[in-house]
Amino acid sequence: MDRFATPLGELAIVADDAGRLRAVEWTDQDDRLQRSLRVQYGADGFALTRTRNPAGLSGAIRAYFAGELHAIDALPVATGGTPFQKSVWRALRQIPCGETITYGALAKQIGRATAIRAVGHANGDNPISIVVPCHRVIGSNGTLTGYGGGIERKRWLLAHERGASA
């Protein structure tokens, strides 16, 4: 586990021994991080040890915040979750940086056009924010909806990816 400052507040990352991201969460949402890890791995299924820049993951995420937006594109990730959740999370990584998609379009993309609410729930349960870009999903009317880190962070991330100064 590592924690580091970003323009939006302190971020925590959790990696496994193979150097894969298991979780990315804002430290002011630490309860959400702990809950996500318990859901994915069970109460005794993980142990956190503080490590600076595990497998270069923190450095890549810092580079993203410094303007190297594609520094996070190929970072290795691994999660628990249901097959459905994993299909949503894989699809999130296919949304190009700086673009958005609606929940309905995402549901169609994974072949589950009527599962819009389930896609929304899976998006909300995403344990690897930013790298698995759940912030790129918006409401059908183009509004910014739900983001575990808060709408203002979502707005900033989208502006950052579009090259606007936030």
PDB file of C-alpha atoms in Angstrom:
ATOM      1  CA  MET A   1       0.000   0.000   0.000  1.00  0.00           C
ATOM      2  CA  ASP A   2       1.136   3.510  -0.762  1.00  0.00           C
ATOM      3  CA  ARG A   3      -0.391   6.933  -0.119  1.00  0.00           C
ATOM      4  CA  PHE A   4       0.549  10.112  -1.946  1.00  0.00           C
ATOM      5  CA  ALA A   5      -0.700  13.626  -2.640  1.00  0.00           C
ATOM      6  CA  THR A   6      -2.592  14.565  -5.805  1.00  0.00           C
ATOM      7  CA  PRO A   7      -4.238  17.831  -6.852  1.00  0.00           C
ATOM      8  CA  LEU A   8      -7.511  16.349  -5.546  1.00  0.00           C
ATOM      9  CA  GLY A   9      -6.290  15.104  -2.183  1.00  0.00           C
ATOM     10  CA  GLU A  10      -4.367  12.138  -0.907  1.00  0.00           C
ATOM     11  CA  LEU A  11      -4.752   8.880  -2.827  1.00  0.00           C
ATOM     12  CA  ALA A  12      -4.168   5.351  -1.544  1.00  0.00           C
ATOM     13  CA  ILE A  13      -3.220   2.467  -3.779  1.00  0.00           C
ATOM     14  CA  VAL A  14      -3.100  -1.208  -2.922  1.00  0.00           C
ATOM     15  CA  ALA A  15      -1.000  -3.599  -4.974  1.00  0.00           C
ATOM     16  CA  ASP A  16      -0.373  -7.312  -4.699  1.00  0.00           C
ATOM     17  CA  ASP A  17       2.994  -9.078  -4.662  1.00  0.00           C
ATOM     18  CA  ALA A  18       2.816  -9.442  -8.460  1.00  0.00           C
ATOM     19  CA  GLY A  19       2.657  -5.646  -8.892  1.00  0.00           C
ATOM     20  CA  ARG A  20      -1.003  -5.500  -9.917  1.00  0.00           C
ATOM     21  CA  LEU A  21      -3.317  -2.785  -8.643  1.00  0.00           C
ATOM     22  CA  ARG A  22      -5.991  -4.171  -6.357  1.00  0.00           C
ATOM     23  CA  ALA A  23      -7.491  -0.876  -5.162  1.00  0.00           C
ATOM     24  CA  VAL A  24      -7.212   2.887  -5.696  1.00  0.00           C
ATOM     25  CA  GLU A  25      -9.174   5.163  -3.397  1.00  0.00           C
ATOM     26  CA  TRP A  26      -9.093   8.649  -1.906  1.00  0.00           C
ATOM     27  CA  THR A  27      -7.877   8.541   1.684  1.00  0.00           C
ATOM     28  CA  ASP A  28     -10.872  10.557   2.866  1.00  0.00           C
ATOM     29  CA  GLN A  29     -12.853   7.523   1.671  1.00  0.00           C
ATOM     30  CA  ASP A  30     -10.768   5.040   3.674  1.00  0.00           C
ATOM     31  CA  ASP A  31     -13.864   3.268   4.987  1.00  0.00           C
ATOM     32  CA  ARG A  32     -14.884   2.632   1.366  1.00  0.00           C
ATOM     33  CA  LEU A  33     -11.418   1.196   0.652  1.00  0.00           C
ATOM     34  CA  GLN A  34     -11.545  -1.120   3.657  1.00  0.00           C
ATOM     35  CA  ARG A  35     -15.081  -2.253   2.791  1.00  0.00           C
ATOM     36  CA  SER A  36     -14.074  -2.943  -0.823  1.00  0.00           C
ATOM     37  CA  LEU A  37     -11.077  -5.014   0.246  1.00  0.00           C
ATOM     38  CA  ARG A  38     -13.212  -7.021   2.691  1.00  0.00           C
ATOM     39  CA  VAL A  39     -15.839  -7.679   0.006  1.00  0.00           C
ATOM     40  CA  GLN A  40     -13.217  -8.750  -2.529  1.00  0.00           C
ATOM     41  CA  TYR A  41     -10.914 -10.777  -0.291  1.00  0.00           C
ATOM     42  CA  GLY A  42     -12.708 -11.476   2.987  1.00  0.00           C
ATOM     43  CA  ALA A  43     -11.909 -10.010   6.384  1.00  0.00           C
ATOM     44  CA  ASP A  44      -8.728 -12.070   6.714  1.00  0.00           C
ATOM     45  CA  GLY A  45      -7.866 -12.243   3.006  1.00  0.00           C
ATOM     46  CA  PHE A  46      -5.454  -9.320   2.858  1.00  0.00           C
ATOM     47  CA  ALA A  47      -2.751  -7.591   4.846  1.00  0.00           C
ATOM     48  CA  LEU A  48      -1.618  -4.043   4.091  1.00  0.00           C
ATOM     49  CA  THR A  49       2.022  -3.065   4.335  1.00  0.00           C
ATOM     50  CA  ARG A  50       3.205   0.441   3.529  1.00  0.00           C
ATOM     51  CA  THR A  51       5.520   0.410   0.500  1.00  0.00           C
ATOM     52  CA  ARG A  52       6.729   3.396  -1.450  1.00  0.00           C
ATOM     53  CA  ASN A  53       5.792   3.272  -5.150  1.00  0.00           C
ATOM     54  CA  PRO A  54       5.060  -0.482  -5.404  1.00  0.00           C
ATOM     55  CA  ALA A  55       6.026  -1.789  -8.846  1.00  0.00           C
ATOM     56  CA  GLY A  56       6.149   1.827 -10.090  1.00  0.00           C
ATOM     57  CA  LEU A  57       2.365   2.110  -9.815  1.00  0.00           C
ATOM     58  CA  SER A  58       2.344   5.268  -7.689  1.00  0.00           C
ATOM     59  CA  GLY A  59       4.782   6.899 -10.102  1.00  0.00           C
ATOM     60  CA  ALA A  60       2.534   6.133 -13.068  1.00  0.00           C
ATOM     61  CA  ILE A  61      -0.516   7.583 -11.326  1.00  0.00           C
ATOM     62  CA  ARG A  62       1.466  10.675 -10.329  1.00  0.00           C
ATOM     63  CA  ALA A  63       2.506  11.035 -13.993  1.00  0.00           C
ATOM     64  CA  TYR A  64      -1.180  10.919 -14.969  1.00  0.00           C
ATOM     65  CA  PHE A  65      -1.893  13.813 -12.605  1.00  0.00           C
ATOM     66  CA  ALA A  66       1.129  15.678 -13.993  1.00  0.00           C
ATOM     67  CA  GLY A  67      -0.389  15.561 -17.475  1.00  0.00           C
ATOM     68  CA  GLU A  68       0.917  12.256 -18.880  1.00  0.00           C
ATOM     69  CA  LEU A  69      -2.620  10.994 -19.228  1.00  0.00           C
ATOM     70  CA  HIS A  70      -1.746   7.688 -20.869  1.00  0.00           C
ATOM     71  CA  ALA A  71       0.722   6.695 -18.138  1.00  0.00           C
ATOM     72  CA  ILE A  72      -2.018   4.629 -16.485  1.00  0.00           C
ATOM     73  CA  ASP A  73      -3.484   2.966 -19.581  1.00  0.00           C
ATOM     74  CA  ALA A  74      -1.555  -0.298 -19.379  1.00  0.00           C
ATOM     75  CA  LEU A  75      -1.167  -0.612 -15.615  1.00  0.00           C
ATOM     76  CA  PRO A  76      -1.886  -4.181 -14.523  1.00  0.00           C
ATOM     77  CA  VAL A  77      -5.009  -4.606 -12.406  1.00  0.00           C
ATOM     78  CA  ALA A  78      -6.613  -7.538 -10.634  1.00  0.00           C
ATOM     79  CA  THR A  79      -9.863  -7.538  -8.729  1.00  0.00           C
ATOM     80  CA  GLY A  80     -12.321  -9.757  -7.016  1.00  0.00           C
ATOM     81  CA  GLY A  81     -15.918  -9.297  -8.085  1.00  0.00           C
ATOM     82  CA  THR A  82     -18.544 -11.171 -10.011  1.00  0.00           C
ATOM     83  CA  PRO A  83     -18.138 -12.030 -13.689  1.00  0.00           C
ATOM     84  CA  PHE A  84     -20.678  -9.287 -14.481  1.00  0.00           C
ATOM     85  CA  GLN A  85     -18.777  -6.672 -12.457  1.00  0.00           C
ATOM     86  CA  LYS A  86     -15.516  -7.680 -14.111  1.00  0.00           C
ATOM     87  CA  SER A  87     -17.104  -7.298 -17.559  1.00  0.00           C
ATOM     88  CA  VAL A  88     -18.171  -3.759 -16.660  1.00  0.00           C
ATOM     89  CA  TRP A  89     -14.725  -2.927 -15.266  1.00  0.00           C
ATOM     90  CA  ARG A  90     -13.011  -4.274 -18.419  1.00  0.00           C
ATOM     91  CA  ALA A  91     -15.330  -2.145 -20.550  1.00  0.00           C
ATOM     92  CA  LEU A  92     -14.500   0.948 -18.483  1.00  0.00           C
ATOM     93  CA  ARG A  93     -10.844   0.594 -19.482  1.00  0.00           C
ATOM     94  CA  GLN A  94     -11.889   0.764 -23.140  1.00  0.00           C
ATOM     95  CA  ILE A  95     -13.384   4.268 -22.803  1.00  0.00           C
ATOM     96  CA  PRO A  96     -10.834   6.603 -24.400  1.00  0.00           C
ATOM     97  CA  CYS A  97      -9.240   9.203 -22.165  1.00  0.00           C
ATOM     98  CA  GLY A  98     -11.133  12.479 -22.341  1.00  0.00           C
ATOM     99  CA  GLU A  99     -14.356  10.855 -23.523  1.00  0.00           C
ATOM    100  CA  THR A 100     -17.496   9.863 -21.680  1.00  0.00           C
ATOM    101  CA  ILE A 101     -20.156   7.211 -22.110  1.00  0.00           C
ATOM    102  CA  THR A 102     -23.623   6.833 -20.638  1.00  0.00           C
ATOM    103  CA  TYR A 103     -24.637   3.963 -18.382  1.00  0.00           C
ATOM    104  CA  GLY A 104     -27.032   2.787 -21.110  1.00  0.00           C
ATOM    105  CA  ALA A 105     -24.336   2.799 -23.781  1.00  0.00           C
ATOM    106  CA  LEU A 106     -21.996   0.935 -21.443  1.00  0.00           C
ATOM    107  CA  ALA A 107     -24.709  -1.677 -20.811  1.00  0.00           C
ATOM    108  CA  LYS A 108     -25.121  -2.135 -24.586  1.00  0.00           C
ATOM    109  CA  GLN A 109     -21.359  -2.340 -25.039  1.00  0.00           C
ATOM    110  CA  ILE A 110     -21.144  -5.349 -22.720  1.00  0.00           C
ATOM    111  CA  GLY A 111     -24.142  -7.012 -24.387  1.00  0.00           C
ATOM    112  CA  ARG A 112     -26.579  -6.352 -21.531  1.00  0.00           C
ATOM    113  CA  ALA A 113     -28.661  -3.468 -22.875  1.00  0.00           C
ATOM    114  CA  THR A 114     -31.379  -3.787 -20.225  1.00  0.00           C
ATOM    115  CA  ALA A 115     -28.962  -3.999 -17.285  1.00  0.00           C
ATOM    116  CA  ILE A 116     -28.449  -0.258 -16.933  1.00  0.00           C
ATOM    117  CA  ARG A 117     -28.965  -0.181 -13.163  1.00  0.00           C
ATOM    118  CA  ALA A 118     -26.728  -3.205 -12.653  1.00  0.00           C
ATOM    119  CA  VAL A 119     -24.050  -1.491 -14.729  1.00  0.00           C
ATOM    120  CA  GLY A 120     -24.444   1.559 -12.500  1.00  0.00           C
ATOM    121  CA  HIS A 121     -23.990  -0.561  -9.381  1.00  0.00           C
ATOM    122  CA  ALA A 122     -20.940  -2.326 -10.823  1.00  0.00           C
ATOM    123  CA  ASN A 123     -19.505   1.046 -11.794  1.00  0.00           C
ATOM    124  CA  GLY A 124     -20.029   2.255  -8.231  1.00  0.00           C
ATOM    125  CA  ASP A 125     -18.372  -0.864  -6.826  1.00  0.00           C
ATOM    126  CA  ASN A 126     -15.248  -0.396  -8.953  1.00  0.00           C
ATOM    127  CA  PRO A 127     -12.315  -0.808  -6.544  1.00  0.00           C
ATOM    128  CA  ILE A 128      -9.705   0.762  -8.824  1.00  0.00           C
ATOM    129  CA  SER A 129     -10.836   4.310  -9.483  1.00  0.00           C
ATOM    130  CA  ILE A 130      -9.023   6.518 -11.999  1.00  0.00           C
ATOM    131  CA  VAL A 131      -7.124   3.611 -13.608  1.00  0.00           C
ATOM    132  CA  VAL A 132     -10.403   1.781 -14.221  1.00  0.00           C
ATOM    133  CA  PRO A 133     -12.066   5.066 -15.182  1.00  0.00           C
ATOM    134  CA  CYS A 134     -15.533   4.930 -13.657  1.00  0.00           C
ATOM    135  CA  HIS A 135     -15.483   8.737 -13.701  1.00  0.00           C
ATOM    136  CA  ARG A 136     -15.977   8.617 -17.491  1.00  0.00           C
ATOM    137  CA  VAL A 137     -19.555   7.329 -17.141  1.00  0.00           C
ATOM    138  CA  ILE A 138     -22.310   9.945 -17.152  1.00  0.00           C
ATOM    139  CA  GLY A 139     -26.092  10.111 -17.030  1.00  0.00           C
ATOM    140  CA  SER A 140     -28.223   9.684 -20.157  1.00  0.00           C
ATOM    141  CA  ASN A 141     -28.891  13.430 -20.239  1.00  0.00           C
ATOM    142  CA  GLY A 142     -25.164  14.244 -20.120  1.00  0.00           C
ATOM    143  CA  THR A 143     -25.067  15.162 -16.439  1.00  0.00           C
ATOM    144  CA  LEU A 144     -22.364  14.092 -14.059  1.00  0.00           C
ATOM    145  CA  THR A 145     -23.799  11.468 -11.768  1.00  0.00           C
ATOM    146  CA  GLY A 146     -22.393   9.488  -8.869  1.00  0.00           C
ATOM    147  CA  TYR A 147     -18.717   9.158  -8.126  1.00  0.00           C
ATOM    148  CA  GLY A 148     -17.388   7.629  -4.913  1.00  0.00           C
ATOM    149  CA  GLY A 149     -14.847  10.413  -4.574  1.00  0.00           C
ATOM    150  CA  GLY A 150     -17.447  13.135  -5.110  1.00  0.00           C
ATOM    151  CA  ILE A 151     -18.815  14.966  -8.140  1.00  0.00           C
ATOM    152  CA  GLU A 152     -16.219  17.757  -7.908  1.00  0.00           C
ATOM    153  CA  ARG A 153     -13.405  15.216  -8.275  1.00  0.00           C
ATOM    154  CA  LYS A 154     -15.224  13.626 -11.203  1.00  0.00           C
ATOM    155  CA  ARG A 155     -15.597  17.045 -12.833  1.00  0.00           C
ATOM    156  CA  TRP A 156     -11.880  17.784 -12.288  1.00  0.00           C
ATOM    157  CA  LEU A 157     -10.765  14.398 -13.677  1.00  0.00           C
ATOM    158  CA  LEU A 158     -12.837  14.848 -16.827  1.00  0.00           C
ATOM    159  CA  ALA A 159     -11.549  18.397 -17.343  1.00  0.00           C
ATOM    160  CA  HIS A 160      -7.985  17.199 -16.728  1.00  0.00           C
ATOM    161  CA  GLU A 161      -8.380  14.488 -19.347  1.00  0.00           C
ATOM    162  CA  ARG A 162      -9.832  16.934 -21.835  1.00  0.00           C
ATOM    163  CA  GLY A 163      -6.804  19.173 -21.373  1.00  0.00           C
ATOM    164  CA  ALA A 164      -8.630  21.923 -19.517  1.00  0.00           C
ATOM    165  CA  SER A 165      -7.104  23.420 -16.437  1.00  0.00           C
ATOM    166  CA  ALA A 166      -9.227  22.642 -13.435  1.00  0.00           C
TER     167      ALA A 166
END
